[in-house]
Coordinates of C-alpha atoms in Angstrom, one line a residue:
X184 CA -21.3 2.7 -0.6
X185 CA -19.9 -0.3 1.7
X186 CA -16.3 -0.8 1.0
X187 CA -14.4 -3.7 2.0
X188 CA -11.4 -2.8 3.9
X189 CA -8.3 -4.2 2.6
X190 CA -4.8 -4.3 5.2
X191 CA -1.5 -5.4 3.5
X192 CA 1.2 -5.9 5.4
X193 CA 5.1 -4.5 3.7
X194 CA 7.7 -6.6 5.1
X195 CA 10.0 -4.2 3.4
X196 CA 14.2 -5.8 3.3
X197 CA 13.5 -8.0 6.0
X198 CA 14.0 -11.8 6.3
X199 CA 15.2 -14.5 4.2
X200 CA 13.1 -17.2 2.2
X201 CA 12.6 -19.1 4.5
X202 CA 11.9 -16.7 7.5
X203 CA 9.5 -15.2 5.2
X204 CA 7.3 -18.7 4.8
X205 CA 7.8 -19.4 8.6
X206 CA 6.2 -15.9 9.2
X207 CA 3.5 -16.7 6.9
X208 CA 2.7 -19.7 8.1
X209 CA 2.6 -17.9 11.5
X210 CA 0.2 -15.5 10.2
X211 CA -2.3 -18.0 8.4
X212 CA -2.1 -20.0 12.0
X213 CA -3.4 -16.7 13.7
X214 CA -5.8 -16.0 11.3
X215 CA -7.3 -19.5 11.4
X216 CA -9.3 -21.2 8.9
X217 CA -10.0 -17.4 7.3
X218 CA -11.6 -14.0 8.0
X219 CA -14.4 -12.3 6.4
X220 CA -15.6 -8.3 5.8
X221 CA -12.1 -7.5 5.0
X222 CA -9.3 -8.3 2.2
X223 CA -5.5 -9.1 3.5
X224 CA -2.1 -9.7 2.0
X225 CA 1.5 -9.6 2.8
X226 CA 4.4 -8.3 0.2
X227 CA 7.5 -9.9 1.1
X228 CA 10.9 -9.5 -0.3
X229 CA 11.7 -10.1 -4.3
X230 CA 13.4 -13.5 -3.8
X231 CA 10.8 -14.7 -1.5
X232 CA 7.6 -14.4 -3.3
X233 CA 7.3 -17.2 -5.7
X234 CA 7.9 -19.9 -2.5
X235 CA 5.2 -17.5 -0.6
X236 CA 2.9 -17.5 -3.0
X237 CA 2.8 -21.2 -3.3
X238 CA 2.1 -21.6 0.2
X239 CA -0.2 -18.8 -0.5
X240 CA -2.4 -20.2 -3.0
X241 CA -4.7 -22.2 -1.0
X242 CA -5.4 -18.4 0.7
X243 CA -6.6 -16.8 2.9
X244 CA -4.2 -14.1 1.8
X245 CA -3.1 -12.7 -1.3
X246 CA 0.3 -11.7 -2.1
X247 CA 1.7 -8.0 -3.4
X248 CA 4.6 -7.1 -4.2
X249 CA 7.0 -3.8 -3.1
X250 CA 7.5 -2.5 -6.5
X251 CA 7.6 -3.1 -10.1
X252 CA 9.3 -1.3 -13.4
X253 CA 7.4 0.7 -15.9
X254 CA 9.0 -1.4 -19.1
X255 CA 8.5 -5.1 -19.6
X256 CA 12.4 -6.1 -20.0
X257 CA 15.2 -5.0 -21.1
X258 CA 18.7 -3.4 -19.8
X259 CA 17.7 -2.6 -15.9
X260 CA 19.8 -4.2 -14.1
X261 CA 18.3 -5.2 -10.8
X262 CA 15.0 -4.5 -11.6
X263 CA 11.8 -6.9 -11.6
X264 CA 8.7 -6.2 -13.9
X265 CA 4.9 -6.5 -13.7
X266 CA 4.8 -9.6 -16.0
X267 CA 7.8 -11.1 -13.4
X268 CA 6.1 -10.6 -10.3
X269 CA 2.8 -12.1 -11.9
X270 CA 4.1 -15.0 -12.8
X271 CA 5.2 -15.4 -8.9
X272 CA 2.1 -14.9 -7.9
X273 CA 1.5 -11.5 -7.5
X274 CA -1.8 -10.3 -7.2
X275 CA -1.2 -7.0 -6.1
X276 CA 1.9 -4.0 -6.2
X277 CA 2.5 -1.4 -4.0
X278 CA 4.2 1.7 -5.8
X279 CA 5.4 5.0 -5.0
X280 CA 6.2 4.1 -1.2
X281 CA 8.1 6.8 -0.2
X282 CA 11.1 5.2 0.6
X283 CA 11.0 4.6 -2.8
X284 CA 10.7 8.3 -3.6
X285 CA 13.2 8.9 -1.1
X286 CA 15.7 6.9 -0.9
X287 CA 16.0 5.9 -4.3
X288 CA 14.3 9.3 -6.4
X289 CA 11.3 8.2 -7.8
X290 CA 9.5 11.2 -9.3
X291 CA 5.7 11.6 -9.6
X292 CA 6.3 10.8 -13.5
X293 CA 8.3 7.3 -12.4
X294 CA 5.4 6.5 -10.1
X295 CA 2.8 7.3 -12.7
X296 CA 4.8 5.0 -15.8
X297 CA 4.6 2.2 -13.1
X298 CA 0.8 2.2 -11.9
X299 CA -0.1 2.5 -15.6
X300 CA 2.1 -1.0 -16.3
X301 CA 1.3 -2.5 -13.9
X302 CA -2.5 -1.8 -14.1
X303 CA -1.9 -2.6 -17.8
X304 CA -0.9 -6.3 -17.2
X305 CA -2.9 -7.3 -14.9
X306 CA -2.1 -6.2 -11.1
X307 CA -4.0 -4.5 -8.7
X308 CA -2.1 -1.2 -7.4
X309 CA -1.8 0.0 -3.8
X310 CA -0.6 3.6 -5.1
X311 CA 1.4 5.4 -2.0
X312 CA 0.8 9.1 -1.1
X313 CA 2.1 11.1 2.2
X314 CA 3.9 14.2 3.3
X315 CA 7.2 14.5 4.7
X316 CA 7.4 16.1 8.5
X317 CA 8.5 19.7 7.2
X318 CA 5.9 19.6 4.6
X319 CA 3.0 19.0 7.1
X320 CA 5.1 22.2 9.4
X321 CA 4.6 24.1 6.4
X322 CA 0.8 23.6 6.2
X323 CA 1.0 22.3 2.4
X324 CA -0.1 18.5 3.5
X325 CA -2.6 19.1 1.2
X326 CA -1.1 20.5 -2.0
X327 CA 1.5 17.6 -1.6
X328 CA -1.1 14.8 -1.5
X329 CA -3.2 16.2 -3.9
X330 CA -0.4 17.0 -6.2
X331 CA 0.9 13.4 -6.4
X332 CA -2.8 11.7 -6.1
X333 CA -3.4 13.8 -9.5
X334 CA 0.1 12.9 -11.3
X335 CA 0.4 9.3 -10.2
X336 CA -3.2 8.6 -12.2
X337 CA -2.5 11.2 -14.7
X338 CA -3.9 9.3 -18.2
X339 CA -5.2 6.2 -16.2
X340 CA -8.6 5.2 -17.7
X341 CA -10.1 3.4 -14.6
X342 CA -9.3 3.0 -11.2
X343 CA -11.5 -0.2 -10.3
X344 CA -8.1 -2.3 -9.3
X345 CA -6.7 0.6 -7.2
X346 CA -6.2 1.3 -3.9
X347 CA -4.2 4.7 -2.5
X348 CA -2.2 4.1 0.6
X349 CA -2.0 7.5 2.6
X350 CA 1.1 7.4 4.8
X351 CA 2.4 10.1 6.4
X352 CA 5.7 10.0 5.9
X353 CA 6.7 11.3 9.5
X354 CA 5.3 8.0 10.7
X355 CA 6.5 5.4 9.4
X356 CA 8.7 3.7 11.4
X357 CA 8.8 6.4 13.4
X358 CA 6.6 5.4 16.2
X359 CA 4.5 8.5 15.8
X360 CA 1.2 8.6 14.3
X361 CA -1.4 10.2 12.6
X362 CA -4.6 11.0 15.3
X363 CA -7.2 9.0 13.6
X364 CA -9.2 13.0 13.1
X365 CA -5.6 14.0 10.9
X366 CA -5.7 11.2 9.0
X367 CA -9.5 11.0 8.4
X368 CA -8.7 14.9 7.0
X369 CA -6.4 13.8 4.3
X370 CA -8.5 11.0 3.2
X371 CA -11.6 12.5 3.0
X372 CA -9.2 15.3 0.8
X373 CA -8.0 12.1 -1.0
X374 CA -11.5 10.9 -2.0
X375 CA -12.6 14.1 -2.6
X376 CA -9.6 14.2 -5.5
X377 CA -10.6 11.2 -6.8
X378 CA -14.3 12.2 -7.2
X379 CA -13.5 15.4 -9.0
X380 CA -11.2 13.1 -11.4
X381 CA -13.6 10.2 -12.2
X382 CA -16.8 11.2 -10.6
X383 CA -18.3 10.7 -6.9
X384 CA -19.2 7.0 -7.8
X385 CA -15.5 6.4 -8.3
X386 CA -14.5 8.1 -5.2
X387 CA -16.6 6.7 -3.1
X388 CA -15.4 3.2 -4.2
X389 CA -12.1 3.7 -4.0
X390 CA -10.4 2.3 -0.7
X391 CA -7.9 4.4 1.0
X392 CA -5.7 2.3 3.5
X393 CA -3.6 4.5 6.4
X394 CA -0.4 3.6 6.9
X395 CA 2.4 5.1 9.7
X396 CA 2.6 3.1 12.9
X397 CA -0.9 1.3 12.9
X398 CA -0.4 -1.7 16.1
X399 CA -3.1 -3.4 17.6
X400 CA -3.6 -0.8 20.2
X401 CA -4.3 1.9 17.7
X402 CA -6.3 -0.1 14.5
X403 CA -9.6 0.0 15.7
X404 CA -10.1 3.7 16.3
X405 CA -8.2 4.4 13.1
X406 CA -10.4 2.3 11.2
X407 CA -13.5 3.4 12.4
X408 CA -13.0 6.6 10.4
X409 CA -15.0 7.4 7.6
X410 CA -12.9 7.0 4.8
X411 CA -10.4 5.0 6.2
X412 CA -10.7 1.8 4.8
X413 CA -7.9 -0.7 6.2
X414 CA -4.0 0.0 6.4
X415 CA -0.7 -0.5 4.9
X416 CA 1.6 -2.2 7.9
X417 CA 5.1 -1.6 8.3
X418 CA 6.9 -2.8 11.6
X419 CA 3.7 -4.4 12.9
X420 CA 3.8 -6.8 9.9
X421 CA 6.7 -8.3 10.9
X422 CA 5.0 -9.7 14.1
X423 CA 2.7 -12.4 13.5
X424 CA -0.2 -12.0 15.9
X425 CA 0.3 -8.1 15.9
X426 CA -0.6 -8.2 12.4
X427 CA -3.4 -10.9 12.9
X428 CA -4.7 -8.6 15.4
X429 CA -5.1 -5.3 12.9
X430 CA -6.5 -7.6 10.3
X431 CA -9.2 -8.8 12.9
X432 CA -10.0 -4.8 14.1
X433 CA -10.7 -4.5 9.9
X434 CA -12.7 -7.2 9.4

């Protein structure tokens, strides 16, 4: 099956409102008048996406955002839901990053009560999966992935408007990345998850971005693998002819 490669770039806490539509704008002026044989998108910050999305809307990108709760409303101080981000013109989500998991606990369970609500109203999920450095030293890479590949879809019906972002959690940020053979390993491991939960039609349909330290110089060789099918950008993201540059190498 031909899948489409998709490369969204996570601005994470970086830049204000309007830093965030001058970047944009930067990125659209790289890209030109539009792309074709790939998908791309930027998630910016929370305040930031409803002035994005308007400038947005003519495209060529979509817009995601960096996370979502699991409930509608209610007493969560802080906290932004699905129905709140697509009103500001969210197409997409990206859950269970793993500075999310890290930093601020999410569990496997947390993960999984978000991609159902957010699949639920509407959104397309970029679901996030990696292995910390002393769990790769340990040699149980692939336990770890496939343990939170199964438990962040546990009870979801479909996966047509998900994508699984495989980032090493060693390289992000880190400057150290994947060889394009270890990260073809873990998603063909990945795929080969999916296919035993919703059949080998469903795996092989299902895109599976990398994401730790992808630039220019590396996107190419990363993206001719097999099953890798576009990225999740970090640091590069934050550059706007970097990140034009790993979009062209998808498309």
């Amino acid at each position: 099956m031909k899948r489409t490669n998709i490369v969204v770039g996570n601005w994470k806490m970086n830049l204000t409102i309007a830093e965030s539509l001058e970047l944009a704008s930067a990125v659209i002026a790289e890209l030109g008048s539009g792309f074709s044989g790939c998908e791309a998108g930027i998630a910016p910050t929370c305040p930031a996406l409803y002035e994005t999305g308007k400038l947005l809307a003519s495209g060529p990108l979509f817009l995601a955002a960096q996370n979502c709760h699991y409930e509608n409303d209610g007493a969560f101080t802080g906290e932004v839901s699905a129905r709140m981000i697509l009103g500001a013109g969210c197409s997409h989500v990206i859950i269970g990053h793993s500075e999310r998991r890290q930093l601020f606990g999410e569990t496997d369970e947390i993960v999984n009560r978000k991609v159902s609500k957010a699949l639920k109203e509407g959104l397309k999920v970029i679901l996030c999966v990696g292995e910390t450095l002393e769990e790769r030293e340990s040699g149980i890479t692939g336990d770890v992935v496939t343990r939170q590949v199964k438990a962040g879809l546990a009870g979801i019906a479909g996966i047509g408007d998900l994508v699984i972002a495989y980032e090493p959690v060693w390289a992000i940020g880190t400057g150290k990345t994947a060889t394009s053979e270890q990260a073809q390993e873990v998603h063909a491991l990945i795929r080969k998850t999916v296919s035993d939960l919703y059949g080998a039609e469903a795996g092989d349909g299902l895109r599976i971005q990398y994401g730790g330290s992808v630039k220019p110089s590396n996107a190419a060789e990363l993206f001719a693998m097999p099953d890798i099918d576009g990225g999740l950008i970090g640091g590069a993201s934050l550059n706007a002819s970097d990140f034009a540059a790993i979009v062209k190498a998808a498309c």
